[in-house]
XYZ file of N, CA, C and O in Angstrom:
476
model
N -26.215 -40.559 -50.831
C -24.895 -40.199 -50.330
C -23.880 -41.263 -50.742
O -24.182 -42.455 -50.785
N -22.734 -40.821 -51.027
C -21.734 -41.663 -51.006
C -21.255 -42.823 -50.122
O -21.255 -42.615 -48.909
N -20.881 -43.918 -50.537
C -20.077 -44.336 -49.552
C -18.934 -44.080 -48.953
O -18.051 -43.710 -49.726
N -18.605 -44.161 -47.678
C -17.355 -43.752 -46.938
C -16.423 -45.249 -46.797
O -16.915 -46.310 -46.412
N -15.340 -45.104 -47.103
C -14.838 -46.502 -46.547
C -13.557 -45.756 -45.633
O -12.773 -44.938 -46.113
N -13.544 -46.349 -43.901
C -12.723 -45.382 -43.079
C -11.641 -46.008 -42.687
O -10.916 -45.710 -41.739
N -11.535 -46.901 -43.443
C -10.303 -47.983 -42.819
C -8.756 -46.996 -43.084
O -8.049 -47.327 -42.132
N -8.318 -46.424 -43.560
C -7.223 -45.428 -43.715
C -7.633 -44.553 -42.298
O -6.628 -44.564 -41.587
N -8.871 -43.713 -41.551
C -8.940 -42.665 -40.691
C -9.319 -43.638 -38.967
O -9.290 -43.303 -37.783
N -9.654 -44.955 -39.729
C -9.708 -45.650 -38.144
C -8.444 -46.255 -37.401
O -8.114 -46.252 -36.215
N -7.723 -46.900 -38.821
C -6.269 -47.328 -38.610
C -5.445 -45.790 -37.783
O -4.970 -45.898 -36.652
N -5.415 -44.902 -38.299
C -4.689 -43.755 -37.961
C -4.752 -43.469 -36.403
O -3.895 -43.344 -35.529
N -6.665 -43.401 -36.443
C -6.915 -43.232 -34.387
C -6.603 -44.326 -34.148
O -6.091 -44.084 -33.055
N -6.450 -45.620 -34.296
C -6.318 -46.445 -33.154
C -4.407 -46.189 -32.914
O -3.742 -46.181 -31.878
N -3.974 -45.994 -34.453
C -2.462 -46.660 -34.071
C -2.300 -45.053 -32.996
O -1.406 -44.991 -32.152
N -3.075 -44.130 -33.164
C -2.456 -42.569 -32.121
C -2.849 -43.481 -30.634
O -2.089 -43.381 -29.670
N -4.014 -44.302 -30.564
C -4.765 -44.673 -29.521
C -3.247 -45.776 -28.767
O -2.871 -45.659 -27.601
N -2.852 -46.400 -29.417
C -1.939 -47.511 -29.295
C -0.318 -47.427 -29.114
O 0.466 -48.205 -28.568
N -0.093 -46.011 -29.874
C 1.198 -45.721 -29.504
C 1.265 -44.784 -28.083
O 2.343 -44.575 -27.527
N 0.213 -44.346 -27.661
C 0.257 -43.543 -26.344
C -0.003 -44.700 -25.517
O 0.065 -44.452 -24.313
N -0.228 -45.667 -25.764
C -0.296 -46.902 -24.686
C 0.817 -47.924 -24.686
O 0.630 -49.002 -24.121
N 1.785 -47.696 -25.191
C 3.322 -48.139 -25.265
C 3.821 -48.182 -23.704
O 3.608 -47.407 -22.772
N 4.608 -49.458 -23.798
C 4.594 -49.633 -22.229
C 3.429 -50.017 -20.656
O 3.561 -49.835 -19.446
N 2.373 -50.595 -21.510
C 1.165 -50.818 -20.739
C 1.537 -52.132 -20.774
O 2.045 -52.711 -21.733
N 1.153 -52.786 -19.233
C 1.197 -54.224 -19.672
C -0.021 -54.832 -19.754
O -1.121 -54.436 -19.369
N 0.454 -56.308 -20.555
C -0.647 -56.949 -20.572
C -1.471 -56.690 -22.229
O -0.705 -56.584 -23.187
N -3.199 -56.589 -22.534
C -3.708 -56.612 -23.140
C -3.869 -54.642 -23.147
O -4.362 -54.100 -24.136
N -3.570 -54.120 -22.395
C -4.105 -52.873 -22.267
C -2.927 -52.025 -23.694
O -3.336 -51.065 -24.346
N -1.421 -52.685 -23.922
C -1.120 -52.293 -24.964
C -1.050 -53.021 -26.291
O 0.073 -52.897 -26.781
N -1.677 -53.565 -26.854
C -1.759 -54.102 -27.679
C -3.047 -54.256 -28.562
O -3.045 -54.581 -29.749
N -4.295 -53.931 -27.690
C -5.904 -54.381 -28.275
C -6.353 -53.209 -27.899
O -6.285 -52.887 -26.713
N -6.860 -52.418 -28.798
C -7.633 -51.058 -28.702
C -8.975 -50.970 -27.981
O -9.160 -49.826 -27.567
N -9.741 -51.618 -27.763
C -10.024 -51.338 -26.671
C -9.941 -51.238 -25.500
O -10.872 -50.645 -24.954
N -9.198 -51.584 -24.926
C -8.922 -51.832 -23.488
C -7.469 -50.973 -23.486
O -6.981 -50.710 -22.387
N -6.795 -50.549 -24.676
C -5.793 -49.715 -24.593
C -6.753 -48.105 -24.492
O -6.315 -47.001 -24.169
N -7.941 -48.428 -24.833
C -8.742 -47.027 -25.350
C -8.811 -46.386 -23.968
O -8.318 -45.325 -23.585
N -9.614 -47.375 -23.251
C -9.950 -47.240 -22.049
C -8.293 -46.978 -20.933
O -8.377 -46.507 -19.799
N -7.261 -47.295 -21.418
C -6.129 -46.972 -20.163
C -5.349 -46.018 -20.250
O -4.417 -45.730 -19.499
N -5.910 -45.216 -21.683
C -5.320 -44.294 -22.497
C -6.197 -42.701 -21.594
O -5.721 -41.712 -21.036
N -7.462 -43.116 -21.823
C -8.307 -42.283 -21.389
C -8.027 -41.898 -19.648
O -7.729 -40.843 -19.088
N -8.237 -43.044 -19.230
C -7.648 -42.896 -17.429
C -6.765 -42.017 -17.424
O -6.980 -40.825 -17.203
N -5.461 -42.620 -17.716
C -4.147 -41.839 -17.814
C -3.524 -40.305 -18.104
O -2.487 -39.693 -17.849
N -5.227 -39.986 -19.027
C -5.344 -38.365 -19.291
C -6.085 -37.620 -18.016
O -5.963 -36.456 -17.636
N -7.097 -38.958 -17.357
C -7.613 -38.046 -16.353
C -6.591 -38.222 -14.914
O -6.802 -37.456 -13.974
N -5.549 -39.210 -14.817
C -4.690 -38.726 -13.753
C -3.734 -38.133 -14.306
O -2.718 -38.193 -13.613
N -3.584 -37.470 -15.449
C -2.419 -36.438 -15.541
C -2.869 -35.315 -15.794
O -2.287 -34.231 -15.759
N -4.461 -35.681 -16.187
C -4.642 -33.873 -15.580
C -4.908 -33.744 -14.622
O -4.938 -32.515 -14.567
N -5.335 -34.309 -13.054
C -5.607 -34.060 -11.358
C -4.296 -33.819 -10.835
O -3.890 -33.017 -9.994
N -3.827 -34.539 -11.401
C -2.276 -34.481 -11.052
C -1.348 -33.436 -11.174
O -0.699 -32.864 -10.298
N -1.374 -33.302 -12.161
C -1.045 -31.705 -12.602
C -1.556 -30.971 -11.275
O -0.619 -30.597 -10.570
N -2.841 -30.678 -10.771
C -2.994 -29.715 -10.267
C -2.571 -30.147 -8.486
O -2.450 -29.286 -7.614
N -2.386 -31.754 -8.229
C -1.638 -32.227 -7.061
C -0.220 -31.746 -6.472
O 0.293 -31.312 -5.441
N -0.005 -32.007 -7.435
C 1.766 -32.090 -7.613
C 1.592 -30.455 -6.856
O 1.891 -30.472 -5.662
N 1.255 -29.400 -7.272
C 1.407 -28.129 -7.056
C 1.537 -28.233 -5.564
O 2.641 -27.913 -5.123
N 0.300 -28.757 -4.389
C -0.314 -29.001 -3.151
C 0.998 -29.758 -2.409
O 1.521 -29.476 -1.331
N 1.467 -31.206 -3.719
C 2.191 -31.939 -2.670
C 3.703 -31.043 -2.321
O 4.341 -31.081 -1.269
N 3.956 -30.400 -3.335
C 5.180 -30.392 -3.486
C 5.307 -28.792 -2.168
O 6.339 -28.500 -1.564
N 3.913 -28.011 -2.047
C 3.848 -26.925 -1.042
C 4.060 -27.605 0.388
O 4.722 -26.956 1.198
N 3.520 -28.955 0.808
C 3.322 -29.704 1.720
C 5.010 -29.808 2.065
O 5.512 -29.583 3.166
N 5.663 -30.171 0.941
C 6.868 -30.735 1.528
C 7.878 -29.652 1.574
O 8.927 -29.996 2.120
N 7.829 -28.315 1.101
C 8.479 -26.404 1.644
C 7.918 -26.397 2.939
O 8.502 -25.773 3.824
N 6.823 -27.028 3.188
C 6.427 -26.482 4.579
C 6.957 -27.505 5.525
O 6.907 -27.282 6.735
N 7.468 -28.623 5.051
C 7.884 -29.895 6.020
C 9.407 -29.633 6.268
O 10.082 -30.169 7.147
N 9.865 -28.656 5.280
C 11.414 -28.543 5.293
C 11.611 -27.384 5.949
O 12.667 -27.198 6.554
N 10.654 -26.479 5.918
C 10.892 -25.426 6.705
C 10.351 -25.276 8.262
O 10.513 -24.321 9.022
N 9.662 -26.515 8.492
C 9.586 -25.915 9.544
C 10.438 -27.050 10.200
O 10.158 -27.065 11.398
N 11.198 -27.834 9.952
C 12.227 -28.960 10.278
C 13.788 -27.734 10.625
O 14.405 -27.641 11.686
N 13.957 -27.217 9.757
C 14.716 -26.342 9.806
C 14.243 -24.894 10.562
O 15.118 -24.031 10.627
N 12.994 -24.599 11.101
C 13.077 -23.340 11.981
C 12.923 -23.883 13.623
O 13.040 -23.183 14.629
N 12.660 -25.168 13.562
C 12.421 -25.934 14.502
C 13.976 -26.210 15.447
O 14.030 -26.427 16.658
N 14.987 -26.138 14.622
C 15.990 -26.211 15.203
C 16.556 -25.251 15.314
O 17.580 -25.408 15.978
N 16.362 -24.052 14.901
C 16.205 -22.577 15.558
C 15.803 -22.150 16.958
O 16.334 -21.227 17.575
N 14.672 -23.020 17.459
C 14.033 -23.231 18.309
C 12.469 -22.181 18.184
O 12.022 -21.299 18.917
N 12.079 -22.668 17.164
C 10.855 -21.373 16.902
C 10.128 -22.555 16.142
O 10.622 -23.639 15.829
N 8.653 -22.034 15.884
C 7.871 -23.285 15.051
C 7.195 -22.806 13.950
O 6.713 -21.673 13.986
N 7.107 -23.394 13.132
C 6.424 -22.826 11.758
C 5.425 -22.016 12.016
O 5.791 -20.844 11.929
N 4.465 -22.121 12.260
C 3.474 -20.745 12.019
C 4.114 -19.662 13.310
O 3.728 -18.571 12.890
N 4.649 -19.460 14.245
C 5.621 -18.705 14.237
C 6.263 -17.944 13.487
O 5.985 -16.780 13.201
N 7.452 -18.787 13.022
C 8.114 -18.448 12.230
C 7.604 -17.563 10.726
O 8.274 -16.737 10.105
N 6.530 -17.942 10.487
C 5.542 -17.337 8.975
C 5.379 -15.907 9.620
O 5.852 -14.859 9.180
N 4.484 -16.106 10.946
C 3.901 -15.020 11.477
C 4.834 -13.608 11.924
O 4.446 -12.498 12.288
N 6.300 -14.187 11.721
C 7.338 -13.415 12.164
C 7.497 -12.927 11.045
O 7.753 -11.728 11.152
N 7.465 -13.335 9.817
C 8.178 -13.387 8.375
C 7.249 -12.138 7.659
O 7.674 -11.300 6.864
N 6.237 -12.231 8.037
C 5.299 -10.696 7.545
C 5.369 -9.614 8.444
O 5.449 -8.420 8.154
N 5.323 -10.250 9.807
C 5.582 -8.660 11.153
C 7.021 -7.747 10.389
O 7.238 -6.535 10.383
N 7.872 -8.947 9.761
C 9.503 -8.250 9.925
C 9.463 -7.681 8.122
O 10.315 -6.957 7.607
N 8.303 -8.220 7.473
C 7.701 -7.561 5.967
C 9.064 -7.975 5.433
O 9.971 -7.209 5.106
N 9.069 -8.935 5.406
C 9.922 -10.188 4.738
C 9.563 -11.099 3.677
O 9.390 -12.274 4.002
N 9.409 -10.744 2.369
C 8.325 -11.444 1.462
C 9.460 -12.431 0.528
O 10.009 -12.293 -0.565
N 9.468 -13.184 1.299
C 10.258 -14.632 0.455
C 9.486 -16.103 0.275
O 9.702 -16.933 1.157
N 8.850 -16.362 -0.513
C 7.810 -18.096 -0.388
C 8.765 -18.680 -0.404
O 9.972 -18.459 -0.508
N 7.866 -19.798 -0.244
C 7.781 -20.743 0.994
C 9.033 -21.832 0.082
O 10.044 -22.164 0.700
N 8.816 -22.346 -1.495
C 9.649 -22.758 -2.644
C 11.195 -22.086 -2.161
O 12.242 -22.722 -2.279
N 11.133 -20.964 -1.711
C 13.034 -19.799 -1.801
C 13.563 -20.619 -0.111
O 14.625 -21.133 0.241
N 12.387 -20.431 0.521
C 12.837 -20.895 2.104
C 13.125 -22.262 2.200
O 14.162 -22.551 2.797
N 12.340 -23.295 1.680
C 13.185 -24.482 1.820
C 14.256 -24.743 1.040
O 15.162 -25.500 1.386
N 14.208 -24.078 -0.150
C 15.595 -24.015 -1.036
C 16.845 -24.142 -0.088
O 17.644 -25.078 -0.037
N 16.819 -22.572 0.911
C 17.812 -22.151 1.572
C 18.025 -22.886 2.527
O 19.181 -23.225 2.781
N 16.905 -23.332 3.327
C 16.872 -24.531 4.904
C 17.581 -25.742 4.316
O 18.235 -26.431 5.100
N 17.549 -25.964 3.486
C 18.970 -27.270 3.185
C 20.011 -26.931 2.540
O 21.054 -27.544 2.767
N 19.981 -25.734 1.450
C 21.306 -25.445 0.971
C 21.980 -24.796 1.581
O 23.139 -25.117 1.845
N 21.387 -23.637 1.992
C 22.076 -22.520 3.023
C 21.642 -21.624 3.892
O 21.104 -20.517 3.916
N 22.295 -22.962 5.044
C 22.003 -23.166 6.123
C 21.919 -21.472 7.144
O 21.089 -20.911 7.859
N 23.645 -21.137 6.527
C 23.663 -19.539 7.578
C 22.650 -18.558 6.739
O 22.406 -17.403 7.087
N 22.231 -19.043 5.857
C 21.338 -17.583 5.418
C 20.125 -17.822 5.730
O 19.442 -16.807 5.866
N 19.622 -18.776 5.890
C 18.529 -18.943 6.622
C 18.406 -18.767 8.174
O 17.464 -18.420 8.887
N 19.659 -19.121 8.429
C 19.969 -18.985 10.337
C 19.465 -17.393 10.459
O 18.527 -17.046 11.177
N 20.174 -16.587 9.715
C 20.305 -15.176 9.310
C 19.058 -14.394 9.516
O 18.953 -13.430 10.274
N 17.621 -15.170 8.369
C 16.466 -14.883 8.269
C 15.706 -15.047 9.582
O 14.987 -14.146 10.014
N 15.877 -16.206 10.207
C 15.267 -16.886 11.511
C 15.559 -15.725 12.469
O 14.581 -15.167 12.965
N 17.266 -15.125 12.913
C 17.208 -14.128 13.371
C 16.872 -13.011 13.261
O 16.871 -12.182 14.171
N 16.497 -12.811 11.980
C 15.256 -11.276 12.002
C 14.207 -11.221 12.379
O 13.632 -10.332 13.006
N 13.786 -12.440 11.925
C 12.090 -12.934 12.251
C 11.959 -12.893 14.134
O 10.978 -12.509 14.771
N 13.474 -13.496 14.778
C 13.272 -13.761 16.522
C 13.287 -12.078 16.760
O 12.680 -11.701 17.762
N 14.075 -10.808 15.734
C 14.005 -9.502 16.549
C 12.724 -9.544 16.287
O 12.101 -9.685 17.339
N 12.202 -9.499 15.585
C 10.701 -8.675 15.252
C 9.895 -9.284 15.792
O 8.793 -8.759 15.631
N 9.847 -10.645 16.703
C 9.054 -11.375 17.338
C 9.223 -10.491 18.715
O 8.281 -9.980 19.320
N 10.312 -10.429 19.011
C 10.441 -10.195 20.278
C 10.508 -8.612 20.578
O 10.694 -8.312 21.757
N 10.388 -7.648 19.715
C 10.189 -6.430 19.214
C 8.625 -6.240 19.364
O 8.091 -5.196 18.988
């Protein structure tokens, strides 16, 4: 077999390895191994993450909405449980939208949800 000489295809991965580690401090951007290794991490918290972000960001529609049905005087799972009786299909992303931007249209919603509660 031939010889291979890879110095042109190793230079290439490290400098891909080294420019995605731009902004690392320390030895982690500058020396390929230890950039290899912070390169690699960084793919596995941006892919968990990816699927976090989805969870955290539901956590905090539900922290805004029920902050805002709360001063309605009604409480979140309430308020949900009202939101399907009255076959009201708006998530949870549209409702905190409205609980800080707008305020009377949500007041609005809260009062359909209190007829059909109390209905």
């Amino acid at each position: 077999m031939p010889r291979v000489k890879r110095g042109v295809t190793a230079r290439a991965s490290h400098k891909k390895v080294l420019d995605a580690a731009k902004g690392y401090r320390g030895r982690r951007k500058n020396v390929f191994r230890v950039a290899n290794e912070a390169v690699m991490k960084a793919g596995q918290y941006a892919y968990r993450d990816r699927r976090q972000k989805k969870r955290v960001f539901r956590a905090l529609w539900i922290a805004r909405i029920n902050a805002a049905v709360r001063e309605q005087g009604l409480t979140y799972s309430a308020f949900i449980a009202g939101l399907k009786k009255a076959a009201i299909e708006i998530d949870r992303k549209v409702l905190a939208d409205m609980a800080v931007l707008d305020k009377p249209g949500f007041a609005a919603i809260v009062d359909k949800v209190k007829a059909g509660l109390a209905a």
